[in-house]
Each structure stands twice: as structure tokens, then as C-alpha cells.
Coordinates of C-alpha atoms in Angstrom, one line a residue:
Chain A
X16 CA 0.0 0.0 0.0
X17 CA 1.4 3.4 -1.0
X18 CA 1.8 6.1 1.7
X19 CA -0.9 8.4 0.3
X20 CA -3.3 5.5 0.1
X21 CA -2.5 4.4 3.6
X22 CA -3.0 7.9 5.0
X23 CA -6.3 8.4 3.1
X24 CA -7.6 5.1 4.5
X25 CA -6.4 6.1 8.0
X26 CA -8.0 9.5 7.7
X27 CA -11.5 8.0 7.3
X28 CA -10.9 5.2 9.9
X29 CA -12.8 6.9 12.7
X30 CA -15.4 9.0 10.9
X31 CA -16.7 9.7 7.4
X32 CA -14.9 12.7 5.7
X33 CA -15.4 14.7 2.5
X34 CA -12.6 15.4 0.1
X35 CA -11.2 18.6 1.6
X36 CA -11.4 17.2 5.1
X37 CA -9.4 14.1 3.9
X38 CA -6.7 16.4 2.5
X39 CA -6.5 18.2 5.8
X40 CA -6.5 14.9 7.8
X41 CA -3.8 13.4 5.6
X42 CA -1.6 16.5 6.2
X43 CA -2.2 16.3 9.9
X44 CA -1.5 12.5 10.1
X45 CA 1.8 13.0 8.1
X46 CA 2.9 16.0 10.1
X47 CA 2.6 18.1 7.0
X48 CA 4.8 15.9 4.9
X49 CA 2.0 14.7 2.5
X50 CA 0.0 17.4 0.8
X51 CA -2.5 15.8 -1.5
X52 CA -3.7 17.5 -4.6
X53 CA -7.3 16.9 -5.8
X54 CA -6.4 14.8 -8.8
X55 CA -4.2 12.5 -6.7
X56 CA -6.8 12.3 -3.9
X57 CA -9.7 11.3 -6.2
X58 CA -7.6 8.8 -8.2
X59 CA -6.8 7.1 -4.9
X60 CA -10.4 7.3 -3.7
X61 CA -11.6 5.7 -6.9
X62 CA -9.2 2.8 -6.5
X63 CA -10.1 2.3 -2.9
X64 CA -13.8 2.3 -3.7
X65 CA -13.3 -0.2 -6.5
X66 CA -11.4 -2.4 -4.1
X67 CA -14.2 -2.2 -1.6
X68 CA -12.0 -0.6 1.0
X69 CA -14.1 2.6 1.3
X70 CA -17.6 3.6 0.3
X71 CA -19.7 6.7 0.0
X72 CA -21.4 7.5 3.3
X73 CA -23.6 10.4 2.2
X74 CA -23.8 13.4 0.0
X75 CA -24.4 17.0 1.0
X76 CA -25.1 20.2 -0.8
X77 CA -23.2 23.2 0.6
X78 CA -23.8 26.5 -1.2
X79 CA -25.2 24.5 -4.2
X80 CA -22.0 22.4 -4.4
X81 CA -21.7 18.7 -3.8
X82 CA -19.8 17.3 -0.9
X83 CA -19.5 13.5 -0.8
X84 CA -18.5 11.8 2.4
X85 CA -16.4 8.6 2.4
X86 CA -16.2 6.0 5.2
X87 CA -14.0 3.0 5.6
X88 CA -15.6 -0.5 5.1
X89 CA -14.9 -3.5 7.3
X90 CA -12.7 -4.8 4.5
X91 CA -10.9 -1.5 4.5
X92 CA -10.4 -1.6 8.3
X93 CA -8.9 -5.1 8.0
X94 CA -6.5 -3.9 5.2
X95 CA -5.5 -0.9 7.4
X96 CA -4.9 -3.1 10.4
X97 CA -2.7 -5.4 8.3
X98 CA -0.8 -2.5 6.9
X99 CA -0.3 -0.9 10.4
X100 CA 1.0 -4.3 11.6
X101 CA 3.4 -4.5 8.7
X102 CA 4.7 -1.0 9.2
X103 CA 5.0 -1.5 12.9
X104 CA 6.9 -4.8 12.4
X105 CA 9.3 -3.2 9.9
X106 CA 9.8 -0.2 12.1
X107 CA 10.6 -2.4 15.1
X108 CA 13.0 -4.5 13.0
X109 CA 14.8 -1.4 11.8
X110 CA 14.9 0.0 15.3
X111 CA 16.5 -3.2 16.6
X112 CA 19.2 -3.2 14.0
X113 CA 19.9 0.5 14.7
X114 CA 20.3 -0.3 18.4
X115 CA 22.7 -3.1 17.7
X116 CA 24.9 -0.8 15.6
X117 CA 24.8 2.3 17.8
X118 CA 24.2 0.8 21.3
X119 CA 20.7 2.1 21.9
X120 CA 21.5 5.7 20.9
X121 CA 18.4 5.8 18.6
X122 CA 15.7 5.2 21.2
Chain B
X10 CA -20.2 30.4 -11.2
X11 CA -16.9 32.2 -10.5
X12 CA -14.0 32.4 -12.9
X13 CA -12.0 30.0 -10.8
X14 CA -14.8 27.5 -10.7
X15 CA -15.2 27.7 -14.5
X16 CA -11.5 27.1 -15.0
X17 CA -11.5 24.1 -12.7
X18 CA -14.5 22.7 -14.7
X19 CA -12.6 23.3 -17.9
X20 CA -9.6 21.3 -16.5
X21 CA -12.0 18.4 -15.7
X22 CA -12.3 17.8 -19.4
X23 CA -9.0 15.9 -19.1
X24 CA -11.1 13.1 -17.5
X25 CA -13.3 10.7 -19.4
X26 CA -17.0 11.8 -19.7
X27 CA -18.3 9.0 -17.4
X28 CA -15.9 10.0 -14.7
X29 CA -16.8 13.7 -15.1
X30 CA -20.5 12.9 -14.7
X31 CA -19.8 11.1 -11.4
X32 CA -17.0 13.2 -9.8
X33 CA -16.5 16.6 -11.5
X34 CA -18.9 18.6 -9.2
X35 CA -17.5 17.0 -6.1
X36 CA -13.9 17.5 -7.2
X37 CA -14.5 21.2 -8.1
X38 CA -16.0 21.7 -4.6
X39 CA -12.9 20.3 -3.0
X40 CA -10.6 22.3 -5.3
X41 CA -12.5 25.5 -4.4
X42 CA -12.2 24.7 -0.7
X43 CA -8.5 24.1 -1.1
X44 CA -8.0 27.4 -3.0
X45 CA -6.5 30.4 -1.3
X46 CA -8.7 33.5 -0.6
X47 CA -8.8 35.7 -3.6
X48 CA -7.4 33.1 -5.9
X49 CA -8.8 33.5 -9.5
X50 CA -6.8 30.9 -11.4
X51 CA -5.8 27.3 -10.7
X52 CA -2.2 27.0 -9.6
X53 CA 0.2 25.5 -12.1
X54 CA 0.6 22.5 -9.8
X55 CA -3.2 21.9 -9.5
X56 CA -3.7 22.3 -13.3
X57 CA -0.9 19.8 -14.0
X58 CA -2.1 17.4 -11.4
X59 CA -5.7 17.4 -12.9
X60 CA -4.4 17.0 -16.4
X61 CA -2.1 14.1 -15.5
X62 CA -4.7 12.4 -13.3
X63 CA -7.4 12.9 -16.0
X64 CA -5.2 11.3 -18.7
X65 CA -4.2 8.5 -16.3
X66 CA -7.9 7.9 -15.5
X67 CA -8.6 7.5 -19.3
X68 CA -6.0 4.6 -19.4
X69 CA -7.1 2.9 -16.2
X70 CA -8.9 -0.4 -16.3
X71 CA -11.4 -1.1 -13.5
X72 CA -9.8 -3.0 -10.6
X73 CA -10.7 -6.6 -9.8
X74 CA -11.3 -7.7 -13.4
X75 CA -8.2 -9.7 -14.5
X76 CA -9.9 -10.9 -17.7
X77 CA -10.3 -7.3 -18.8
X78 CA -6.5 -7.0 -19.0
X79 CA -6.4 -9.9 -21.5
X80 CA -9.2 -8.3 -23.5
X81 CA -7.3 -5.0 -23.4
X82 CA -4.1 -6.5 -24.7
X83 CA -6.0 -8.3 -27.5
X84 CA -8.0 -5.2 -28.5
X85 CA -4.9 -3.1 -28.4
X86 CA -3.1 -5.4 -30.8
X87 CA -6.3 -5.6 -33.0
X88 CA -6.4 -1.8 -33.0
X89 CA -2.8 -1.6 -33.9
X90 CA -3.3 -4.0 -36.9
X91 CA -6.2 -2.1 -38.2
X92 CA -4.4 1.2 -37.6
X93 CA -1.4 0.0 -39.6
X94 CA -3.8 -1.1 -42.4
X95 CA -5.4 2.3 -42.4
X96 CA -2.0 4.0 -42.6
X97 CA -1.0 1.7 -45.4
X98 CA -4.2 2.5 -47.4
X99 CA -3.6 6.3 -46.8
X100 CA 0.0 6.0 -48.0
X101 CA -0.9 4.1 -51.2
X102 CA -3.7 6.6 -52.0
X103 CA -0.9 9.2 -52.3
X104 CA 1.1 7.0 -54.8
X105 CA 0.8 7.1 -58.6
X106 CA -2.1 5.4 -60.2
X107 CA -1.4 2.5 -62.6
X108 CA -2.0 3.4 -66.3
X109 CA -5.3 2.2 -67.7
X110 CA -5.4 -0.9 -69.8
X111 CA -5.1 1.2 -72.9
X112 CA -2.1 3.0 -71.4
X113 CA -0.4 -0.2 -70.6
X114 CA -1.0 -1.4 -74.2
X115 CA 0.3 1.8 -75.6
X116 CA 3.5 1.5 -73.5
X117 CA 4.0 -2.1 -74.4
X118 CA 3.6 -1.5 -78.1
X119 CA 5.9 1.5 -77.9
X120 CA 8.6 -0.8 -76.3
X121 CA 8.0 -3.6 -78.8
X122 CA 7.8 -1.3 -81.9
X123 CA 4.2 -2.4 -82.4
X124 CA 4.1 -6.2 -82.0
X125 CA 1.2 -8.7 -82.0
X126 CA -0.8 -10.8 -79.6
X127 CA -0.8 -8.2 -76.8
X128 CA -2.2 -9.4 -73.5
X129 CA -2.3 -7.8 -70.0
X130 CA -3.8 -8.3 -66.6
X131 CA -4.0 -6.5 -63.3
X132 CA -2.7 -8.5 -60.4
X133 CA -3.8 -7.9 -56.8
X134 CA -2.4 -9.9 -54.0
X135 CA -3.0 -10.0 -50.3
X136 CA 0.5 -8.6 -49.7
X137 CA 1.3 -6.1 -52.3
X138 CA 0.0 -3.1 -54.3
X139 CA -1.9 -3.9 -57.4
X140 CA 0.4 -4.1 -60.4
X141 CA 0.0 -4.8 -64.1
X142 CA 1.6 -7.5 -66.2
X143 CA 1.7 -7.3 -70.0
X144 CA 3.2 -9.3 -72.8
X145 CA 3.5 -9.0 -76.5
X146 CA 5.1 -10.9 -79.4
X147 CA 7.8 -9.1 -81.3
X148 CA 10.1 -9.9 -84.2
X149 CA 13.5 -11.6 -83.8
X150 CA 15.2 -8.4 -84.7
X151 CA 14.1 -6.6 -81.6
X152 CA 16.8 -5.0 -79.5
X153 CA 16.3 -2.9 -76.3
X154 CA 18.1 0.2 -77.8
X155 CA 15.3 1.5 -79.9
X156 CA 12.8 1.0 -77.0
X157 CA 15.0 2.8 -74.6
X158 CA 15.5 5.7 -77.0
X159 CA 11.7 6.3 -77.3
X160 CA 11.2 5.8 -73.5
X161 CA 14.0 8.2 -72.7
X162 CA 12.5 10.7 -75.1
X163 CA 9.2 10.5 -73.2
X164 CA 11.0 11.3 -69.9
X165 CA 11.5 7.8 -68.5
X166 CA 14.6 7.3 -66.4
X167 CA 16.3 4.1 -67.5
X168 CA 18.3 1.6 -65.5
X169 CA 21.1 -0.3 -67.0
X170 CA 20.5 -3.3 -69.4
X171 CA 20.9 -6.7 -67.7
X172 CA 21.6 -9.6 -70.1
X173 CA 19.3 -12.6 -69.9
X174 CA 20.0 -16.0 -71.4
X175 CA 18.5 -19.4 -71.5
X176 CA 17.4 -22.3 -73.6
X177 CA 14.0 -23.1 -74.9
X178 CA 12.7 -26.3 -76.5
X179 CA 10.4 -26.7 -79.5
X180 CA 9.3 -29.5 -81.9
X181 CA 10.4 -29.9 -85.5
X182 CA 7.1 -29.8 -87.4
X183 CA 8.4 -32.3 -90.0
X184 CA 10.4 -34.9 -88.0
X185 CA 8.7 -34.4 -84.6
X186 CA 12.1 -34.2 -83.0
X187 CA 12.8 -32.0 -80.0
X188 CA 15.0 -29.0 -80.9
X189 CA 16.7 -26.8 -78.3
X190 CA 17.1 -23.2 -79.1
X191 CA 19.2 -20.6 -77.4
X192 CA 17.4 -17.6 -75.9
X193 CA 18.9 -14.2 -76.0
X194 CA 17.4 -11.7 -73.7
X195 CA 17.8 -8.5 -71.8
X196 CA 16.0 -6.6 -69.1
X197 CA 16.0 -3.0 -67.8
X198 CA 14.0 -0.8 -65.4
X199 CA 12.3 2.4 -66.3
X200 CA 10.7 4.9 -63.9
X201 CA 8.6 8.1 -64.4
X202 CA 6.0 10.0 -62.4
X203 CA 6.0 7.5 -59.5
X204 CA 5.7 4.5 -61.7
X205 CA 8.3 1.8 -62.3
X206 CA 8.4 -0.7 -65.2
X207 CA 10.4 -3.9 -65.5
X208 CA 10.9 -4.7 -69.1
X209 CA 12.2 -8.1 -70.0
X210 CA 12.6 -9.4 -73.6
X211 CA 13.6 -12.8 -75.0
X212 CA 14.4 -13.6 -78.6
X213 CA 14.9 -17.1 -80.0
X214 CA 15.0 -18.0 -83.7
X215 CA 12.4 -16.0 -85.5
X216 CA 10.4 -15.2 -82.4
X217 CA 10.6 -12.6 -79.7
X218 CA 8.5 -11.8 -76.7
X219 CA 8.5 -8.8 -74.4
X220 CA 7.2 -8.9 -70.9
X221 CA 6.4 -5.8 -68.9
X222 CA 5.5 -5.3 -65.2
X223 CA 4.3 -1.9 -64.1
X224 CA 3.7 -0.9 -60.5
X225 CA 3.7 2.3 -58.3
X226 CA 6.8 3.3 -56.6
X227 CA 6.9 3.9 -52.8
X228 CA 7.0 7.7 -52.4
X229 CA 8.4 7.4 -48.9
X230 CA 5.1 7.7 -47.0
X231 CA 4.3 4.0 -46.6
X232 CA 6.5 3.0 -43.6
X233 CA 5.9 6.2 -41.6
X234 CA 2.2 6.1 -42.1
X235 CA 2.0 2.4 -41.3
X236 CA 4.0 3.0 -38.0
X237 CA 1.8 6.1 -37.2
X238 CA -1.4 4.2 -37.9
X239 CA -0.2 1.2 -35.8
X240 CA 0.7 3.5 -32.9
X241 CA -2.7 5.3 -33.0
X242 CA -4.5 2.0 -33.3
X243 CA -2.6 0.5 -30.3
X244 CA -3.5 3.6 -28.3
X245 CA -7.1 3.6 -29.4
X246 CA -7.5 -0.1 -28.7
X247 CA -6.4 0.3 -25.0
X248 CA -8.5 3.5 -24.5
X249 CA -11.5 1.7 -26.0
X250 CA -11.3 -1.2 -23.5
X251 CA -10.6 1.2 -20.6
X252 CA -13.8 3.2 -21.5
X253 CA -15.7 0.0 -22.1
X254 CA -14.6 -1.5 -18.8
X255 CA -16.1 1.3 -16.8
X256 CA -19.3 1.2 -18.9
X257 CA -19.6 -2.5 -18.2
X258 CA -19.9 -1.7 -14.5
X259 CA -23.1 0.2 -15.1
X260 CA -24.3 -1.8 -18.1
X261 CA -27.9 -3.1 -17.9
X262 CA -26.8 -6.1 -20.1
X263 CA -23.3 -7.0 -19.0
X264 CA -23.5 -10.6 -20.2
X265 CA -24.7 -9.7 -23.6
X266 CA -22.0 -7.0 -23.9
X267 CA -19.3 -9.5 -22.7
X268 CA -20.5 -12.1 -25.2
X269 CA -20.6 -9.7 -28.1
X270 CA -17.1 -8.4 -27.2
X271 CA -15.7 -11.9 -27.1
X272 CA -17.1 -12.7 -30.5
X273 CA -15.9 -9.4 -31.9
X274 CA -12.4 -10.1 -30.6
X275 CA -12.3 -13.6 -32.1
X276 CA -13.5 -12.3 -35.5
X277 CA -11.2 -9.3 -35.6
X278 CA -8.1 -11.2 -34.4
X279 CA -7.8 -13.1 -37.6
X280 CA -7.6 -10.1 -40.0
X281 CA -5.5 -8.2 -37.4
X282 CA -3.0 -11.1 -37.4
X283 CA -2.8 -10.9 -41.2
X284 CA -2.2 -7.2 -41.0
X285 CA 0.6 -7.6 -38.5
X286 CA 2.2 -10.2 -40.8
X287 CA 2.0 -7.7 -43.6
X288 CA 3.5 -5.0 -41.3
X289 CA 6.5 -7.3 -40.8
X290 CA 6.7 -7.7 -44.6
X291 CA 6.5 -3.9 -45.1
X292 CA 9.2 -3.3 -42.5
X293 CA 11.5 -6.0 -43.9
X294 CA 11.7 -5.5 -47.6
X295 CA 11.9 -3.0 -50.4
X296 CA 11.3 -5.3 -53.3
X297 CA 9.0 -4.3 -56.2
X298 CA 6.1 -4.4 -56.2
X299 CA 5.9 -2.8 -52.8
X300 CA 4.4 -4.7 -49.9
X301 CA 1.4 -3.1 -48.2
X302 CA -0.7 -3.9 -45.1
X303 CA -4.3 -3.2 -46.1
X304 CA -3.9 -5.5 -49.2
X305 CA -4.7 -8.4 -46.8
X306 CA -8.4 -7.3 -47.4
X307 CA -8.1 -8.0 -51.1
X308 CA -10.5 -10.7 -52.3
X309 CA -7.7 -13.2 -52.8
X310 CA -6.8 -16.0 -50.5
X311 CA -4.5 -14.9 -47.7
X312 CA -4.1 -18.4 -46.4
X313 CA -4.7 -21.5 -48.4
X314 CA -7.2 -22.9 -45.8
X315 CA -9.4 -19.8 -46.0
X316 CA -11.7 -18.6 -48.7
X317 CA -11.9 -15.5 -50.9
X318 CA -13.2 -12.4 -49.0
X319 CA -12.7 -14.3 -45.7
X320 CA -10.7 -11.4 -44.0
X321 CA -13.2 -8.8 -45.3
X322 CA -16.2 -10.8 -44.0
X323 CA -14.5 -11.3 -40.6
X324 CA -13.6 -7.6 -40.4
X325 CA -17.2 -6.5 -41.2
X326 CA -18.7 -9.1 -38.8
X327 CA -16.2 -8.2 -36.1
X328 CA -16.8 -4.5 -36.4
X329 CA -20.6 -5.0 -36.3
X330 CA -20.3 -7.2 -33.2
X331 CA -18.1 -4.5 -31.6
X332 CA -20.7 -1.8 -32.4
X333 CA -23.3 -4.1 -30.9
X334 CA -21.2 -4.7 -27.8
X335 CA -20.7 -0.9 -27.4
X336 CA -24.5 -0.3 -27.5
X337 CA -25.0 -3.2 -25.0
X338 CA -22.5 -1.4 -22.7
X339 CA -24.9 1.5 -22.5
X340 CA -25.7 1.8 -18.8
X341 CA -28.6 2.3 -16.6
X342 CA -29.2 6.0 -16.0
X343 CA -27.2 7.0 -13.0
X344 CA -28.4 10.0 -11.0
X345 CA -26.0 12.9 -11.6
X346 CA -25.0 15.0 -8.7
X347 CA -24.4 18.0 -11.0
X348 CA -27.6 19.9 -10.0
X349 CA -28.0 20.4 -6.3
X350 CA -30.1 23.0 -4.5
X351 CA -28.3 25.9 -2.9

């Protein structure tokens, strides 16, 4: 799973969000490192929806403009858990090796 | 609608129509929310991102349909074959026309210094341009020099004379014994106005015969147009399946559309294969008469186990099936989010 996809999935893990809210959530989750543009965001949302990892929660009209809210599916939650476990495992392995080399200086 | 909103909507045309219907309004809402206060134009980064994402969306196949990738590869190759054939046809339409039958006769008699028993035929093959063959009987005194003088005077550029020799057999009308006679011959090439002629003459005893083959010359457009047509066809084939794949998701008759698509692919794969074989010939040789791609659709047998017009019939049937499949892919009406109350 690519980082933007992981962050988008994580951003809708606790509540349904619309496009702009996802962009802000992803920036917050990544500490400002990942700033999604709209084309990239909706390309990822399309793929995630096709894979059944997210789905449309509801649509709203704000000032005559459409806002569509996305929520994570149970399949998406499982994928996210798997990815979190994988990243955690990799991070732990990397940290262990670093400690072996530098005697615990990287805690 | 503000100027910024209008510009964002304009950029959405990078996306396929089906995607625009489903997502354009929502995406423009997000873009407007992301825009800075007082911003009147999309940033260069946003414009580039929308253009790239839109084009990428046009090439995307729907996820979770592995068979669609097989269809996409086949249709891409079929598109490339037909595109190469279209390029080949376009190139040959810019080449010189063959002289009429009367024109061929006039040329042949000019070369022979009149002659007798003229005969000619136009020959089309599934691999080459159409060319003309002609023959005429001439006297034993014929030499190429007089013919070359008159052709040169008419503006034909002449190649060098190549000697030809051989032996022919005949029967003595009195004794019935077989007699071998030496053949003296020569051949040369003549070109003018995009046409080339191969002139070959044999003389034995009291008898001479002149053979002529006339065909158009490649004016340099054939290979570039074949390659350009193939590239466009390959591109079009993939885009067609990408668009069709998304239509299939909302099709009211997906099984009918899939069945018609499968039949169309089977029917069109045969002529497309013949076209690709001809592309290989075009790329690999420069012999006269020139090889072409679209000539596979000539009524002659391409393969000995086929039948005349087979590739034309399969092409027409395949295209009709493909059109039918496209109509069967027309979807149920999906509510558009474009018009929402304020």
C-alpha cells in the first residue's frame, strides 16, 4: 500500500470525511509531509472504492456544491490493520538493528 | 459560477466523460475549498495534477477484473493491426495510379515497336500493391536500344541493361524431334511519375517476346504512415477497453456486452493477425512491387485454408459485433450530482 493511500484510509478510519477534510486529515497525520492534490486524492479514492476498502457514506449540498463523504468499510479496516501491523513490524526490526549498531542511541 | 470554478470545470475535461459525470462537481467543490482566498486561477501544480490524473484515468482499467487485462491486450493489438492497415491505405492513396489498360497497351507497343498478340492483366495480391503484367510478341530483330530511345525521349529514367540468357525447346514440325534453341534476352527498369516498369525481352530463332510489369513506386510515405497508424491503433484499442470496462460496471446487459465483445475479438483477431504479418513484410523488404498492409483485405486467399473475401467478411462481422457490444454497454441511468439545490 502506498503512503498516500495508507494515509487516506487512515483519515476515514474513525469518521466519514469529505474530500477537503481528507486532504487536511492526511496533512495532519503525516505531520505536514504529505499534501494531497485533488487529482491524486480522487484517483486514490476511486481505486479504494473499486477495491471495496471505502464507500460513499452520504452526499451533502453546501452552497449549491456537492460534498461527498467517504467511510471505511470492514474490508478497508482489515487492510488498514494489516498495513499498520506490517509498518510496525518493519519499524521495530529497523529500530532493533539500529540499536545493535549504535548501542541504543536511537531510542 | 466564479471564474476559478469555471476554470476548474474546464480542466475536468482531461477526465473521461463518465468519470466527469460522477465526480466533477465533487472535485471542483474540493478544489475551491483548497484554494486560497482571492485566488482566481488554478495554480500551475493543481492544473498539472488534474491533467495528468485525468489522462491516467482514461488509461485505467477497473480493478478486480483480470480478464479485462487480457481483452485490453488483444483489443490493443487488433487496434494496432487495423491502424497499420489504415496507414498503409492512406499511403498508397498518395502514390501514382497504374496506367489504364489502354495506357499499358500503348507503352508495351511502344517498347515492342508495335508487335502482336498483346495481353495484359492487373494483379492484386493480399501482400502487395496492385500491379500490371503485360506481354506482346515481337520480331526476332528486336533490341532494347530502340525501345530505350523512345522511352527516354518520353521522360522515363532508365536503368542499365541486364543480359538474360537461357534455352527453350520446340518440336520440329516435319520430323517431330525436339529442338533446343538458345534464348537471347535483356531486361531493364524504367521509372517516371512515381511508376516503375520492369521490361524483359527474350528472342529465339524468328520469335521474340516482351514482358512488362508496371507498379507504383513507394514515395516514402508507406512505412511512416504504417507506423503512425499502428501507434494510433494501439492507443485507441487500449482506450476503448478502458472506457468500455467502466461502462460495463453500469451496463444493464453486461452478459450480452461481454459475449458480443468476445465474438468481436475472435472475429477481428484473424484479419488483425494478417495485418501484423504484412507489417512485418513492409518493414523487412523494399522489393518491387511494394508490400502493403491493407492488401490483406483483397478478395484473394491470404491463407490456403481460408476462402476469398474471408478477411473482409471477418472484419465486417467483427466491427458489427463490436458496435453491438458498445451499445449493449450503455448503462442504466445514474443520477447525476451535478444539479444540487443551494
